[in-house]
PDB file of C-alpha atoms in Angstrom:
ATOM      1  CA  UNK A 136      11.587 -51.121   4.831  1.00  0.00           C
ATOM      2  CA  UNK A 137       9.780 -48.313   3.022  1.00  0.00           C
ATOM      3  CA  UNK A 138       6.090 -47.970   2.218  1.00  0.00           C
ATOM      4  CA  UNK A 139       6.584 -49.480  -1.241  1.00  0.00           C
ATOM      5  CA  UNK A 140       8.370 -52.484   0.246  1.00  0.00           C
ATOM      6  CA  UNK A 141       5.622 -52.893   2.862  1.00  0.00           C
ATOM      7  CA  UNK A 142       2.954 -52.836   0.168  1.00  0.00           C
ATOM      8  CA  UNK A 143       4.871 -55.402  -1.852  1.00  0.00           C
ATOM      9  CA  UNK A 144       5.316 -57.630   1.212  1.00  0.00           C
ATOM     10  CA  UNK A 145       1.622 -57.300   2.098  1.00  0.00           C
ATOM     11  CA  UNK A 146       0.623 -58.097  -1.469  1.00  0.00           C
ATOM     12  CA  UNK A 147       2.863 -61.165  -1.404  1.00  0.00           C
ATOM     13  CA  UNK A 148       1.383 -62.379   1.873  1.00  0.00           C
ATOM     14  CA  UNK A 149      -2.138 -61.706   0.652  1.00  0.00           C
ATOM     15  CA  UNK A 150      -1.356 -63.419  -2.622  1.00  0.00           C
ATOM     16  CA  UNK A 151      -0.105 -66.489  -0.800  1.00  0.00           C
ATOM     17  CA  UNK A 152      -3.128 -66.489   1.484  1.00  0.00           C
ATOM     18  CA  UNK A 153      -5.538 -66.156  -1.400  1.00  0.00           C
ATOM     19  CA  UNK A 154      -3.817 -68.578  -3.774  1.00  0.00           C
ATOM     20  CA  UNK A 155      -6.123 -71.454  -2.868  1.00  0.00           C
ATOM     21  CA  UNK A 156      -9.443 -69.687  -3.619  1.00  0.00           C
ATOM     22  CA  UNK A 157      -8.061 -68.357  -6.879  1.00  0.00           C
ATOM     23  CA  UNK A 158      -7.206 -71.882  -7.965  1.00  0.00           C
ATOM     24  CA  UNK A 159     -10.860 -72.831  -8.199  1.00  0.00           C
ATOM     25  CA  UNK A 160     -11.416 -74.105  -4.672  1.00  0.00           C
ATOM     26  CA  UNK A 161     -13.277 -70.996  -3.478  1.00  0.00           C
ATOM     27  CA  UNK A 162     -16.438 -73.060  -3.086  1.00  0.00           C
ATOM     28  CA  UNK A 163     -14.756 -75.158  -0.400  1.00  0.00           C
ATOM     29  CA  UNK A 164     -14.256 -72.532   2.340  1.00  0.00           C
ATOM     30  CA  UNK A 165     -14.944 -68.994   3.527  1.00  0.00           C
ATOM     31  CA  UNK A 166     -12.343 -66.336   4.289  1.00  0.00           C
ATOM     32  CA  UNK A 167     -12.441 -63.302   6.581  1.00  0.00           C
ATOM     33  CA  UNK A 168      -9.607 -60.799   6.164  1.00  0.00           C
ATOM     34  CA  UNK A 169      -8.350 -57.621   7.823  1.00  0.00           C
ATOM     35  CA  UNK A 170      -5.170 -55.717   6.946  1.00  0.00           C
ATOM     36  CA  UNK A 171      -3.922 -52.463   8.467  1.00  0.00           C
ATOM     37  CA  UNK A 172      -0.837 -50.627   9.739  1.00  0.00           C
ATOM     38  CA  UNK A 173       0.078 -48.051  12.365  1.00  0.00           C
ATOM     39  CA  UNK A 174       3.302 -46.322  13.381  1.00  0.00           C
ATOM     40  CA  UNK A 175       5.627 -48.627  15.311  1.00  0.00           C
ATOM     41  CA  UNK A 176       5.738 -46.049  18.112  1.00  0.00           C
ATOM     42  CA  UNK A 177       2.065 -46.861  18.706  1.00  0.00           C
ATOM     43  CA  UNK A 178       2.227 -50.663  18.271  1.00  0.00           C
ATOM     44  CA  UNK A 179       5.317 -52.839  18.580  1.00  0.00           C
ATOM     45  CA  UNK A 180       5.601 -56.296  17.044  1.00  0.00           C
ATOM     46  CA  UNK A 181       5.416 -57.976  20.482  1.00  0.00           C
ATOM     47  CA  UNK A 182       2.294 -55.938  21.382  1.00  0.00           C
ATOM     48  CA  UNK A 183       0.697 -56.877  18.039  1.00  0.00           C
ATOM     49  CA  UNK A 184       1.483 -60.548  18.631  1.00  0.00           C
ATOM     50  CA  UNK A 185       0.160 -60.460  22.198  1.00  0.00           C
ATOM     51  CA  UNK A 186      -3.085 -58.876  20.971  1.00  0.00           C
ATOM     52  CA  UNK A 187      -3.540 -61.596  18.351  1.00  0.00           C
ATOM     53  CA  UNK A 188      -2.956 -64.254  21.011  1.00  0.00           C
ATOM     54  CA  UNK A 189      -5.565 -62.595  23.293  1.00  0.00           C
ATOM     55  CA  UNK A 190      -8.095 -62.447  20.460  1.00  0.00           C
ATOM     56  CA  UNK A 191      -7.509 -66.066  19.516  1.00  0.00           C
ATOM     57  CA  UNK A 192      -7.736 -67.219  23.147  1.00  0.00           C
ATOM     58  CA  UNK A 193     -11.011 -65.310  23.598  1.00  0.00           C
ATOM     59  CA  UNK A 194     -12.398 -67.375  20.708  1.00  0.00           C
ATOM     60  CA  UNK A 195     -11.250 -70.596  22.382  1.00  0.00           C
ATOM     61  CA  UNK A 196      -8.536 -71.136  19.780  1.00  0.00           C
ATOM     62  CA  UNK A 197      -5.369 -73.056  20.666  1.00  0.00           C
ATOM     63  CA  UNK A 198      -2.094 -71.668  19.333  1.00  0.00           C
ATOM     64  CA  UNK A 199      -0.398 -74.093  16.989  1.00  0.00           C
ATOM     65  CA  UNK A 200       2.442 -71.886  15.707  1.00  0.00           C
ATOM     66  CA  UNK A 201       3.801 -68.626  17.063  1.00  0.00           C
ATOM     67  CA  UNK A 202       7.069 -67.807  15.312  1.00  0.00           C
ATOM     68  CA  UNK A 203       8.998 -64.560  15.824  1.00  0.00           C
ATOM     69  CA  UNK A 204      11.446 -63.886  13.008  1.00  0.00           C
ATOM     70  CA  UNK A 205      12.333 -60.348  14.212  1.00  0.00           C
ATOM     71  CA  UNK A 206      10.550 -58.487  11.373  1.00  0.00           C
ATOM     72  CA  UNK A 207       7.714 -60.967  10.903  1.00  0.00           C
ATOM     73  CA  UNK A 208       5.682 -62.764  13.545  1.00  0.00           C
ATOM     74  CA  UNK A 209       3.427 -65.561  12.367  1.00  0.00           C
ATOM     75  CA  UNK A 210       0.541 -66.779  14.540  1.00  0.00           C
ATOM     76  CA  UNK A 211      -1.501 -69.831  13.580  1.00  0.00           C
ATOM     77  CA  UNK A 212      -4.319 -71.077  15.783  1.00  0.00           C
ATOM     78  CA  UNK A 213      -7.679 -72.755  15.622  1.00  0.00           C
ATOM     79  CA  UNK A 214     -10.409 -74.303  17.700  1.00  0.00           C
ATOM     80  CA  UNK A 215      -9.931 -77.786  19.157  1.00  0.00           C
ATOM     81  CA  UNK A 216     -12.145 -79.295  16.453  1.00  0.00           C
ATOM     82  CA  UNK A 217     -11.191 -79.112  12.779  1.00  0.00           C
ATOM     83  CA  UNK A 218     -12.844 -76.828  10.288  1.00  0.00           C
ATOM     84  CA  UNK A 219     -11.500 -73.364  11.146  1.00  0.00           C
ATOM     85  CA  UNK A 220      -8.114 -71.685  11.236  1.00  0.00           C
ATOM     86  CA  UNK A 221      -6.736 -68.276  12.137  1.00  0.00           C
ATOM     87  CA  UNK A 222      -3.530 -67.179  10.441  1.00  0.00           C
ATOM     88  CA  UNK A 223      -2.200 -63.763  11.404  1.00  0.00           C
ATOM     89  CA  UNK A 224       0.987 -61.833  10.745  1.00  0.00           C
ATOM     90  CA  UNK A 225       2.614 -58.856  12.455  1.00  0.00           C
ATOM     91  CA  UNK A 226       5.082 -57.210  10.086  1.00  0.00           C
ATOM     92  CA  UNK A 227       7.810 -54.639  10.800  1.00  0.00           C
ATOM     93  CA  UNK A 228       7.744 -52.283   7.840  1.00  0.00           C
ATOM     94  CA  UNK A 229      10.107 -49.374   8.391  1.00  0.00           C
ATOM     95  CA  UNK A 230       8.440 -47.067  10.884  1.00  0.00           C
ATOM     96  CA  UNK A 231       5.177 -49.022  10.755  1.00  0.00           C
ATOM     97  CA  UNK A 232       3.784 -52.189  12.233  1.00  0.00           C
ATOM     98  CA  UNK A 233       1.406 -53.857   9.808  1.00  0.00           C
ATOM     99  CA  UNK A 234      -0.869 -56.811  10.375  1.00  0.00           C
ATOM    100  CA  UNK A 235      -2.753 -59.298   8.291  1.00  0.00           C
ATOM    101  CA  UNK A 236      -5.463 -61.406   9.929  1.00  0.00           C
ATOM    102  CA  UNK A 237      -7.016 -64.265   7.951  1.00  0.00           C
ATOM    103  CA  UNK A 238      -9.812 -66.411   9.349  1.00  0.00           C
ATOM    104  CA  UNK A 239     -10.764 -69.537   7.425  1.00  0.00           C
ATOM    105  CA  UNK A 240     -13.815 -71.770   7.785  1.00  0.00           C
ATOM    106  CA  UNK A 241     -13.621 -74.949   5.753  1.00  0.00           C
ATOM    107  CA  UNK A 242     -17.257 -75.948   6.267  1.00  0.00           C
ATOM    108  CA  UNK A 243     -18.429 -74.039   3.208  1.00  0.00           C
ATOM    109  CA  UNK A 244     -18.436 -70.873   1.111  1.00  0.00           C
ATOM    110  CA  UNK A 245     -20.061 -67.512   1.805  1.00  0.00           C
ATOM    111  CA  UNK A 246     -20.124 -67.852   5.600  1.00  0.00           C
ATOM    112  CA  UNK A 247     -20.103 -64.633   7.655  1.00  0.00           C
ATOM    113  CA  UNK A 248     -18.362 -66.128  10.697  1.00  0.00           C
ATOM    114  CA  UNK A 249     -14.796 -65.863   9.305  1.00  0.00           C
ATOM    115  CA  UNK A 250     -15.135 -62.117   8.797  1.00  0.00           C
ATOM    116  CA  UNK A 251     -16.541 -61.738  12.318  1.00  0.00           C
ATOM    117  CA  UNK A 252     -13.539 -63.657  13.668  1.00  0.00           C
ATOM    118  CA  UNK A 253     -11.012 -61.603  11.664  1.00  0.00           C
ATOM    119  CA  UNK A 254     -12.694 -58.389  12.808  1.00  0.00           C
ATOM    120  CA  UNK A 255     -12.701 -59.515  16.447  1.00  0.00           C
ATOM    121  CA  UNK A 256      -9.008 -60.442  16.433  1.00  0.00           C
ATOM    122  CA  UNK A 257      -8.089 -57.215  14.633  1.00  0.00           C
ATOM    123  CA  UNK A 258     -10.151 -55.380  17.243  1.00  0.00           C
ATOM    124  CA  UNK A 259      -7.789 -56.733  19.903  1.00  0.00           C
ATOM    125  CA  UNK A 260      -4.861 -55.358  17.908  1.00  0.00           C
ATOM    126  CA  UNK A 261      -6.543 -51.959  17.618  1.00  0.00           C
ATOM    127  CA  UNK A 262      -7.142 -51.912  21.388  1.00  0.00           C
ATOM    128  CA  UNK A 263      -3.386 -52.399  21.892  1.00  0.00           C
ATOM    129  CA  UNK A 264      -2.498 -49.304  19.843  1.00  0.00           C
ATOM    130  CA  UNK A 265      -1.131 -46.489  21.985  1.00  0.00           C
ATOM    131  CA  UNK A 266      -2.405 -42.957  21.301  1.00  0.00           C
ATOM    132  CA  UNK A 267      -0.254 -40.933  18.938  1.00  0.00           C
ATOM    133  CA  UNK A 268       2.339 -38.743  20.649  1.00  0.00           C
ATOM    134  CA  UNK A 269       1.718 -35.018  20.395  1.00  0.00           C
TER     135      UNK A 269
END
């Protein structure tokens, strides 16, 4: 998958993830989002997935779905009580591994906690990145 295909796939995923707020329900929840990519040599799909699981577990989230489809891994988790959700993707895109981390809080709009959660989980992914080979 080339860079153009990766961008199109990311846009599709983001579009799906943001379809609800765009439909007029944005006042019902808050969203935190982080998207990035690195060379696959520095971060494999399994390493990306393991980092997401570590980040979610550190937040006390229970994994509800963890599906590996070879080029796309989907992780869905949340706290034991309702009101929040973490949806994250690791995507094989040619020579890159990309990720999308979405944190939702359904208790209201304009909350800062979802962005803090998305940043924390993405931080676990960034810690898993190996240094670039020289």
